[in-house]
mmCIF file of C-alpha atoms and ligand atoms in Angstrom:
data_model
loop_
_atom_site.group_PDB
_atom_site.id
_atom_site.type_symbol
_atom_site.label_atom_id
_atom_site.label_comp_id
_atom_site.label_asym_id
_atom_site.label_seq_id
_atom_site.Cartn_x
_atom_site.Cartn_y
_atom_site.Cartn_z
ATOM 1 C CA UNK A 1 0.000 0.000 0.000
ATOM 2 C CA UNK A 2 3.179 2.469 0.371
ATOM 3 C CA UNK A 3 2.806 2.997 -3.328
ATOM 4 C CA UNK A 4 -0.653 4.905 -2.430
ATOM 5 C CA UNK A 5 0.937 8.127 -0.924
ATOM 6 C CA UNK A 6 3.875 8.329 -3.455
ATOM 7 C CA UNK A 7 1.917 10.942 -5.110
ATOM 8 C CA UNK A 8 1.181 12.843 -1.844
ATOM 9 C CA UNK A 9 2.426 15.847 -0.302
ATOM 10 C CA UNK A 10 1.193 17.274 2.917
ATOM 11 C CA UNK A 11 -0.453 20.768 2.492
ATOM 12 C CA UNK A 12 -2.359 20.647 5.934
ATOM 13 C CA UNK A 13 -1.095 18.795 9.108
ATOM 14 C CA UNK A 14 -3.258 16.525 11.414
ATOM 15 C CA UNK A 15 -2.325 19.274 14.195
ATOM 16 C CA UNK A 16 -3.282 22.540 11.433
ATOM 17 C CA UNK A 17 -6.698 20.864 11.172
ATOM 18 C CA UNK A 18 -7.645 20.227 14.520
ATOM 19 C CA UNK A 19 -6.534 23.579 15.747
ATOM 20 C CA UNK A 20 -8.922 24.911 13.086
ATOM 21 C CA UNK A 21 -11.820 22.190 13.499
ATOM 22 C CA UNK A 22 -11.942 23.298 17.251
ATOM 23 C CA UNK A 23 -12.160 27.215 16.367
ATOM 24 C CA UNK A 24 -14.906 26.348 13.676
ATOM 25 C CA UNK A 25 -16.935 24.197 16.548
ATOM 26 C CA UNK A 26 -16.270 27.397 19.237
ATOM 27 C CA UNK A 27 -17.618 29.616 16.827
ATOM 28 C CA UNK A 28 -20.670 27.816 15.675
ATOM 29 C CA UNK A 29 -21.545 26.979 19.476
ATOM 30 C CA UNK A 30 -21.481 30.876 20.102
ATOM 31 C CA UNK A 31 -23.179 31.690 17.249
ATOM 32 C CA UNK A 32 -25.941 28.739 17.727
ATOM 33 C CA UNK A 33 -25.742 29.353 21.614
ATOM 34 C CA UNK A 34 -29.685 29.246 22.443
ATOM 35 C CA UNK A 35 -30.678 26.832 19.129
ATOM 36 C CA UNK A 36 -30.862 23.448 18.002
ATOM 37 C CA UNK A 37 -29.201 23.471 14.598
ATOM 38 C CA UNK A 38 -29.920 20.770 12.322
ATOM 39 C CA UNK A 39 -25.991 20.004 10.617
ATOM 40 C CA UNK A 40 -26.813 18.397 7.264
ATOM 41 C CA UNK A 41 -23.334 16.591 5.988
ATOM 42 C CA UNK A 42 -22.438 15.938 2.147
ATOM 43 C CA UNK A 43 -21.504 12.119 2.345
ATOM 44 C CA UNK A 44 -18.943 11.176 1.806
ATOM 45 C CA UNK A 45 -15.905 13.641 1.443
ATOM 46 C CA UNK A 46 -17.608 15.388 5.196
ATOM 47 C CA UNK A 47 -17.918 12.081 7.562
ATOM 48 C CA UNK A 48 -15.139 12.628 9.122
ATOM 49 C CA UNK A 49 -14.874 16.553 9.547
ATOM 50 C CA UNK A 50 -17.986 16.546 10.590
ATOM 51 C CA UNK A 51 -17.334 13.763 13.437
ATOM 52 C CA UNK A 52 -14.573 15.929 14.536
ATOM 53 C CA UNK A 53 -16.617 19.147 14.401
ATOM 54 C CA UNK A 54 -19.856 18.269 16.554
ATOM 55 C CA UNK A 55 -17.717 17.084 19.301
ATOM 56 C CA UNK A 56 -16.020 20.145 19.798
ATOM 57 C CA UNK A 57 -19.566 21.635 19.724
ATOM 58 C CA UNK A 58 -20.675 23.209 23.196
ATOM 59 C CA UNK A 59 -24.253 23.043 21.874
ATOM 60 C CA UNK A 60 -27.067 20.559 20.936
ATOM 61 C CA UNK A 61 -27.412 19.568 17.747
ATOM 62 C CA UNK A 62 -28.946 17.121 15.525
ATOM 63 C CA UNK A 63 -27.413 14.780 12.262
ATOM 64 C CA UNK A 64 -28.323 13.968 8.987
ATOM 65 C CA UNK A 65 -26.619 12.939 6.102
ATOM 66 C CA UNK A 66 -27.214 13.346 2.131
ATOM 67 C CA UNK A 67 -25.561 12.315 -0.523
ATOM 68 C CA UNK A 68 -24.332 13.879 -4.024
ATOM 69 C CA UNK A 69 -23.574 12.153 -7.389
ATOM 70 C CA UNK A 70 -22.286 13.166 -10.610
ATOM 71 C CA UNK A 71 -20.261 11.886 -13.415
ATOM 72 C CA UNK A 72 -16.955 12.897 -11.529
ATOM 73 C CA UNK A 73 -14.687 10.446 -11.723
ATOM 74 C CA UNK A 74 -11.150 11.171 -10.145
ATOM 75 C CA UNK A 75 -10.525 14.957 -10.763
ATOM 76 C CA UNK A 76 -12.898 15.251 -13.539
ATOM 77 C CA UNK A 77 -15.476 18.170 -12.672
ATOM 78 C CA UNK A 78 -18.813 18.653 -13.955
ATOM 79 C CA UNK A 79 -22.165 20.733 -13.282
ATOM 80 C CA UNK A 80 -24.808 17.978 -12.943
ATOM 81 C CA UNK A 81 -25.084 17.069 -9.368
ATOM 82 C CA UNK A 82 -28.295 14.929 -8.212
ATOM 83 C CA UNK A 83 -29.034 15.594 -4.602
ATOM 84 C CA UNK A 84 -30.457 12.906 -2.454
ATOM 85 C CA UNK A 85 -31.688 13.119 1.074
ATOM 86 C CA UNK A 86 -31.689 10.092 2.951
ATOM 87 C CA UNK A 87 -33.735 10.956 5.602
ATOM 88 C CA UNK A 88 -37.048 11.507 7.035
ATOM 89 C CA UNK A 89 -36.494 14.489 9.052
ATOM 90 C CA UNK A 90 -39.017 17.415 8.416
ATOM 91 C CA UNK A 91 -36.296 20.170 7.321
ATOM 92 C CA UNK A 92 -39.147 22.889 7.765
ATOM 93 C CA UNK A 93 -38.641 25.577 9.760
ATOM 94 C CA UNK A 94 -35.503 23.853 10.528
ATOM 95 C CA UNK A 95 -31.710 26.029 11.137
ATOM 96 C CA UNK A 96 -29.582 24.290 9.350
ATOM 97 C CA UNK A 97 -25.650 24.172 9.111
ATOM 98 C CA UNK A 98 -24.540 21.985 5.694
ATOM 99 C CA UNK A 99 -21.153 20.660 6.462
ATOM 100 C CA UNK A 100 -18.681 19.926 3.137
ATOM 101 C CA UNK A 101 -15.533 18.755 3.021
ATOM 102 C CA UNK A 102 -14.688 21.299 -0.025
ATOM 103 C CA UNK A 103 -15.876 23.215 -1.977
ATOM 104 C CA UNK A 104 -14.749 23.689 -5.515
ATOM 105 C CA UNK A 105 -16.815 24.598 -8.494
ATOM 106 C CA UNK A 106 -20.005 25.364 -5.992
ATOM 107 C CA UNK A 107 -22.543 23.428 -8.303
ATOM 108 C CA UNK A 108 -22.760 20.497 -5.232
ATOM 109 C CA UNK A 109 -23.635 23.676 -3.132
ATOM 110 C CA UNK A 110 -26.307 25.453 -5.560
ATOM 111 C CA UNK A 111 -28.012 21.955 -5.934
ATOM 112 C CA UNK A 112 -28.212 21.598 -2.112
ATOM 113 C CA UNK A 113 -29.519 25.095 -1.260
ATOM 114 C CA UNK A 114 -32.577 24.953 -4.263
ATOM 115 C CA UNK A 115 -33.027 21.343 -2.215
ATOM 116 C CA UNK A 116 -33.001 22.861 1.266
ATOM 117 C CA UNK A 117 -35.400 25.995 -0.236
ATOM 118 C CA UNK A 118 -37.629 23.751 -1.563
ATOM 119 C CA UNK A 119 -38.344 22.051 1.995
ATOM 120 C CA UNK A 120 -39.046 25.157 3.329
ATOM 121 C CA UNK A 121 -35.577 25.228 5.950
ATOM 122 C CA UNK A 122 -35.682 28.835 8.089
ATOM 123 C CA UNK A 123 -32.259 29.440 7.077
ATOM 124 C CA UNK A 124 -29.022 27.825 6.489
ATOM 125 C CA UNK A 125 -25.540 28.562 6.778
ATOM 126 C CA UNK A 126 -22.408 26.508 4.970
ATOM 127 C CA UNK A 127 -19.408 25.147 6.862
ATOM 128 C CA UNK A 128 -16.877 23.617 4.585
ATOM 129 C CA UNK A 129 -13.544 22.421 5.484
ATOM 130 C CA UNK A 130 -11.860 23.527 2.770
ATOM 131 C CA UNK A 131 -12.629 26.311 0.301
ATOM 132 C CA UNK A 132 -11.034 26.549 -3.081
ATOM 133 C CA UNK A 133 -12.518 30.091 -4.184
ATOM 134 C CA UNK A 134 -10.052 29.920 -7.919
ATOM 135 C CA UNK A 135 -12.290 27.163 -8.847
ATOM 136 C CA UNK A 136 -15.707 28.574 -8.286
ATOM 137 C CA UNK A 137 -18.304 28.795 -11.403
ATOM 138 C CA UNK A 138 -21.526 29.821 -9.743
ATOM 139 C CA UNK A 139 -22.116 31.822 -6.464
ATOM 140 C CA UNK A 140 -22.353 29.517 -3.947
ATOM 141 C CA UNK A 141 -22.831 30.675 -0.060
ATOM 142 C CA UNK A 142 -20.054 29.429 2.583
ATOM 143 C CA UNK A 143 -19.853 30.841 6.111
ATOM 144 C CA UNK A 144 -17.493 29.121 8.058
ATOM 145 C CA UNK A 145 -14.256 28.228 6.042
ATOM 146 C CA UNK A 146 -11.950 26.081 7.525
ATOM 147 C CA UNK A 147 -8.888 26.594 5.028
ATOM 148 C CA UNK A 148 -8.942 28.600 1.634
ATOM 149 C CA UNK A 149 -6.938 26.167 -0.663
ATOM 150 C CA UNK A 150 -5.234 26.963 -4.255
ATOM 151 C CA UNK A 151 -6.957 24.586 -7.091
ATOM 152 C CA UNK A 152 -5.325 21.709 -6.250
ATOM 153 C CA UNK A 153 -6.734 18.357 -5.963
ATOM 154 C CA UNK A 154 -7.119 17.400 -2.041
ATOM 155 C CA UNK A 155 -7.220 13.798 -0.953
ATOM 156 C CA UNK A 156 -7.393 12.570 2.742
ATOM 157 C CA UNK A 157 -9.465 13.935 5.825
ATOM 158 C CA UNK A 158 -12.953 12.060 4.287
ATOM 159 C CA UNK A 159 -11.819 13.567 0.598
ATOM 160 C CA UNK A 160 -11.224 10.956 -1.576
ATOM 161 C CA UNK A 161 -9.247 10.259 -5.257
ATOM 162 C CA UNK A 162 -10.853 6.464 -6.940
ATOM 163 C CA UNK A 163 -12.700 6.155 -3.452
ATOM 164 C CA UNK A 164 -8.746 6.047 -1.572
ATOM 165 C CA UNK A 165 -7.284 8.085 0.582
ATOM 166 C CA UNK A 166 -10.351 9.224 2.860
ATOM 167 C CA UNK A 167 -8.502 8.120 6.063
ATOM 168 C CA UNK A 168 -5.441 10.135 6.013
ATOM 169 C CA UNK A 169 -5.334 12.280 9.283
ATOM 170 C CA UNK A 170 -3.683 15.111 7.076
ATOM 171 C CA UNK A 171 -4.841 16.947 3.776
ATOM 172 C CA UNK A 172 -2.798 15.923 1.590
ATOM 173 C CA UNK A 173 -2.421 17.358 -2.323
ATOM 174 C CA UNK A 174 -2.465 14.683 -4.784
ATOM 175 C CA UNK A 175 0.278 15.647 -7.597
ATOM 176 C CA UNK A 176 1.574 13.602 -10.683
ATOM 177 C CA UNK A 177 4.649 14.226 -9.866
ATOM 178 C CA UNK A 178 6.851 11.862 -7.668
ATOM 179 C CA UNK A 179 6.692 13.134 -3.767
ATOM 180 C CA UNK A 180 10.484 14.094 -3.562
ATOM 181 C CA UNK A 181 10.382 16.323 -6.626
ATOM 182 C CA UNK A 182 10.376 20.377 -5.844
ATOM 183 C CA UNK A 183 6.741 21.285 -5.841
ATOM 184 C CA UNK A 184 6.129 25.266 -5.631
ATOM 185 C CA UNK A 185 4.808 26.437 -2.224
ATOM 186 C CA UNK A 186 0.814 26.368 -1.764
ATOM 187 C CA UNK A 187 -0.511 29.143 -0.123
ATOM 188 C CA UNK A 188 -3.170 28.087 2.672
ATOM 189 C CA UNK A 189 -5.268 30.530 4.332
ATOM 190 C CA UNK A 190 -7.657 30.789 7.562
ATOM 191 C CA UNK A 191 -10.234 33.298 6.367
ATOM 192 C CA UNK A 192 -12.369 35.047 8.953
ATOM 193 C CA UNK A 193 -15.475 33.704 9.105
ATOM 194 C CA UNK A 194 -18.195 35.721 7.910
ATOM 195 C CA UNK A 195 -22.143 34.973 8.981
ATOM 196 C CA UNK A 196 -23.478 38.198 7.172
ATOM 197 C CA UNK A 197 -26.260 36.279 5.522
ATOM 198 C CA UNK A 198 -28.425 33.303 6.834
ATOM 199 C CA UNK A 199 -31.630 33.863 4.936
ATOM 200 C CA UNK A 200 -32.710 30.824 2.431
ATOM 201 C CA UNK A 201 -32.415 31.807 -1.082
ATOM 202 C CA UNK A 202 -33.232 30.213 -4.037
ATOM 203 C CA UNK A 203 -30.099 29.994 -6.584
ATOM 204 C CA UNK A 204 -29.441 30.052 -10.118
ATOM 205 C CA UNK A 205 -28.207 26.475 -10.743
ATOM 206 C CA UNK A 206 -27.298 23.757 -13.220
ATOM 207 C CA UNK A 207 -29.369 21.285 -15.004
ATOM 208 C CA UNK A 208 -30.403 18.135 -14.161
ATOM 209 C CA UNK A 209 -29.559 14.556 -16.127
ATOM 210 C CA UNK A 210 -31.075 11.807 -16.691
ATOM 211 C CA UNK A 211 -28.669 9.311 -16.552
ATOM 212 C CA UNK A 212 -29.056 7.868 -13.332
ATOM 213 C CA UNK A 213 -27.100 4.590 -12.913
ATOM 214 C CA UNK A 214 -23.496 5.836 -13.806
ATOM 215 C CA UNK A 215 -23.234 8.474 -10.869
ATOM 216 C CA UNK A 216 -20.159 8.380 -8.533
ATOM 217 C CA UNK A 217 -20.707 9.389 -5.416
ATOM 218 C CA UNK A 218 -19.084 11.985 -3.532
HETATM 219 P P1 5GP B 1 -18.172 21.269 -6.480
HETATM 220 O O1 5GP B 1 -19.563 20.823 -6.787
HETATM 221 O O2 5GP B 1 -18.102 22.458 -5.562
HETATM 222 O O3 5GP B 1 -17.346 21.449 -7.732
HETATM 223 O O4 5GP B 1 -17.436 20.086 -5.800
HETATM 224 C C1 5GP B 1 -17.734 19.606 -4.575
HETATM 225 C C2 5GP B 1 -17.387 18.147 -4.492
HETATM 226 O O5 5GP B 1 -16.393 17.753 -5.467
HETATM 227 C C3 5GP B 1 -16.776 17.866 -3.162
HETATM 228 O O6 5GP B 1 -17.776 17.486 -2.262
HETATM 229 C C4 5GP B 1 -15.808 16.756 -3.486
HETATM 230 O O7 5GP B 1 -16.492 15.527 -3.436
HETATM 231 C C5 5GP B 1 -15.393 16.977 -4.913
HETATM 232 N N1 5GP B 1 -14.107 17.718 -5.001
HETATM 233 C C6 5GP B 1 -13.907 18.967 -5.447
HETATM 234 N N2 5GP B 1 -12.618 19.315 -5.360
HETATM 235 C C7 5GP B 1 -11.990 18.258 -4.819
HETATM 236 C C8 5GP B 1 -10.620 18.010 -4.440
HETATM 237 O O8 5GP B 1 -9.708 18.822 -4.556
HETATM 238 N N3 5GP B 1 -10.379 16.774 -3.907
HETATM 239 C C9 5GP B 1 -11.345 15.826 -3.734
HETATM 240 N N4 5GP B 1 -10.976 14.670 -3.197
HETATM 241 N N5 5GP B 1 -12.628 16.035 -4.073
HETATM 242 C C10 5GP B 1 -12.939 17.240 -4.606
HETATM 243 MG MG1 MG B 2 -14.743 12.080 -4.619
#
């Protein structure tokens, strides 16, 4: 299995992340202090971050997972996401905090939001591990970034490449290039979080296919 992290280079450490998860956690807990938000997590790239997250929470909260498939396959991008929710829960009226593991192009995002509009949630903010604004082709909403990332292809901390790599402790980027070769420096950032908005809106988004049965999920 060595062979699997030849291509790796560490661009967050275990310790980076933590520090970050628990300021992320402090801040949602003060912001949510007298509320029982509802954290919605994008299976399966935010299992993990949000396992660390909630217990650093000082608050109640509640779970729920959906999913999202596309045609990605490895680092392939594309527009047509198909939401699914795979739960019961009555999301109306409901605060909700959606909890990524990244955020890239924003289509996933857009998708979820017109989903979370539709059922009628009282408002909903975005917490995403990692943010990668370069790579952004629609306006999509995030409020509580752990790391802005250049566009580079992340693996590890529930992010996968070919459905490996989601258990690395680290964030790793995944490079063609052998691991001892020079790469150029990455430039990681901790943005402030900003809450100026939590009202539901309804986005423009992409279009839907019709090709079910080929979808990857996330
Ligand atoms: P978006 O819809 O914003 O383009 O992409 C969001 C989803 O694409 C993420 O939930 C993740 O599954 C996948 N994705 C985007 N960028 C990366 C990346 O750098 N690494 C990995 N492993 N997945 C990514
Ligand atoms: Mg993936």
């Amino acid at each position: 299995m060595d062979r699997l992290f030849d291509n790796c280079r560490v661009l967050i450490s275990s310790e980076e992340i933590q520090d970050r998860v628990r300021e992320l956690a402090q801040r949602i807990s003060a912001d949510y202090s007298d509320r029982n938000p509802l954290f919605i997590t994008l299976l399966k790239g935010g299992f993990i971050f949000l396992a660390d997250l909630v217990r650093n929470l000082s608050i109640p909260c509640e779970i729920e997972f959906v999913t999202a498939s596309s045609y990605r396959h490895g680092m392939q991008r594309s527009a047509d996401v198909e939401i699914r929710l795979n739960f019961k829960s009555d999301l109306a009226g409901r605060e909700v905090i959606v909890v990524e593991g990244i955020v890239d192009t924003g289509h996933t995002l857009v998708n979820l939001m017109r989903t979370l509009s539709e059922q009628r949630v009282k408002n909903y903010r975005v917490c995403t591990l990692l943010d990668k604004p370069s790579a952004r082709e629609v306006e999509a909403p995030v409020h509580y970034v752990g790391f802005e990332i250049p566009d580079v292809f992340a693996v590890g901390y529930g992010l996968d490449f070919m459905e490996q790599y989601r258990n690395l402790s680290y964030i790793a980027e995944l490079s063609p290039s052998p691991a001892g070769m020079t790469a150029p420096e990455r430039n990681v950032i901790r943005p402030d979080f900003s809450v100026s908005s939590v009202a539901p809106v309804m986005l423009e988004g992409s279009p839907k296919g019709g090709r079910g049965d080929e979808r990857e999920h996330r």
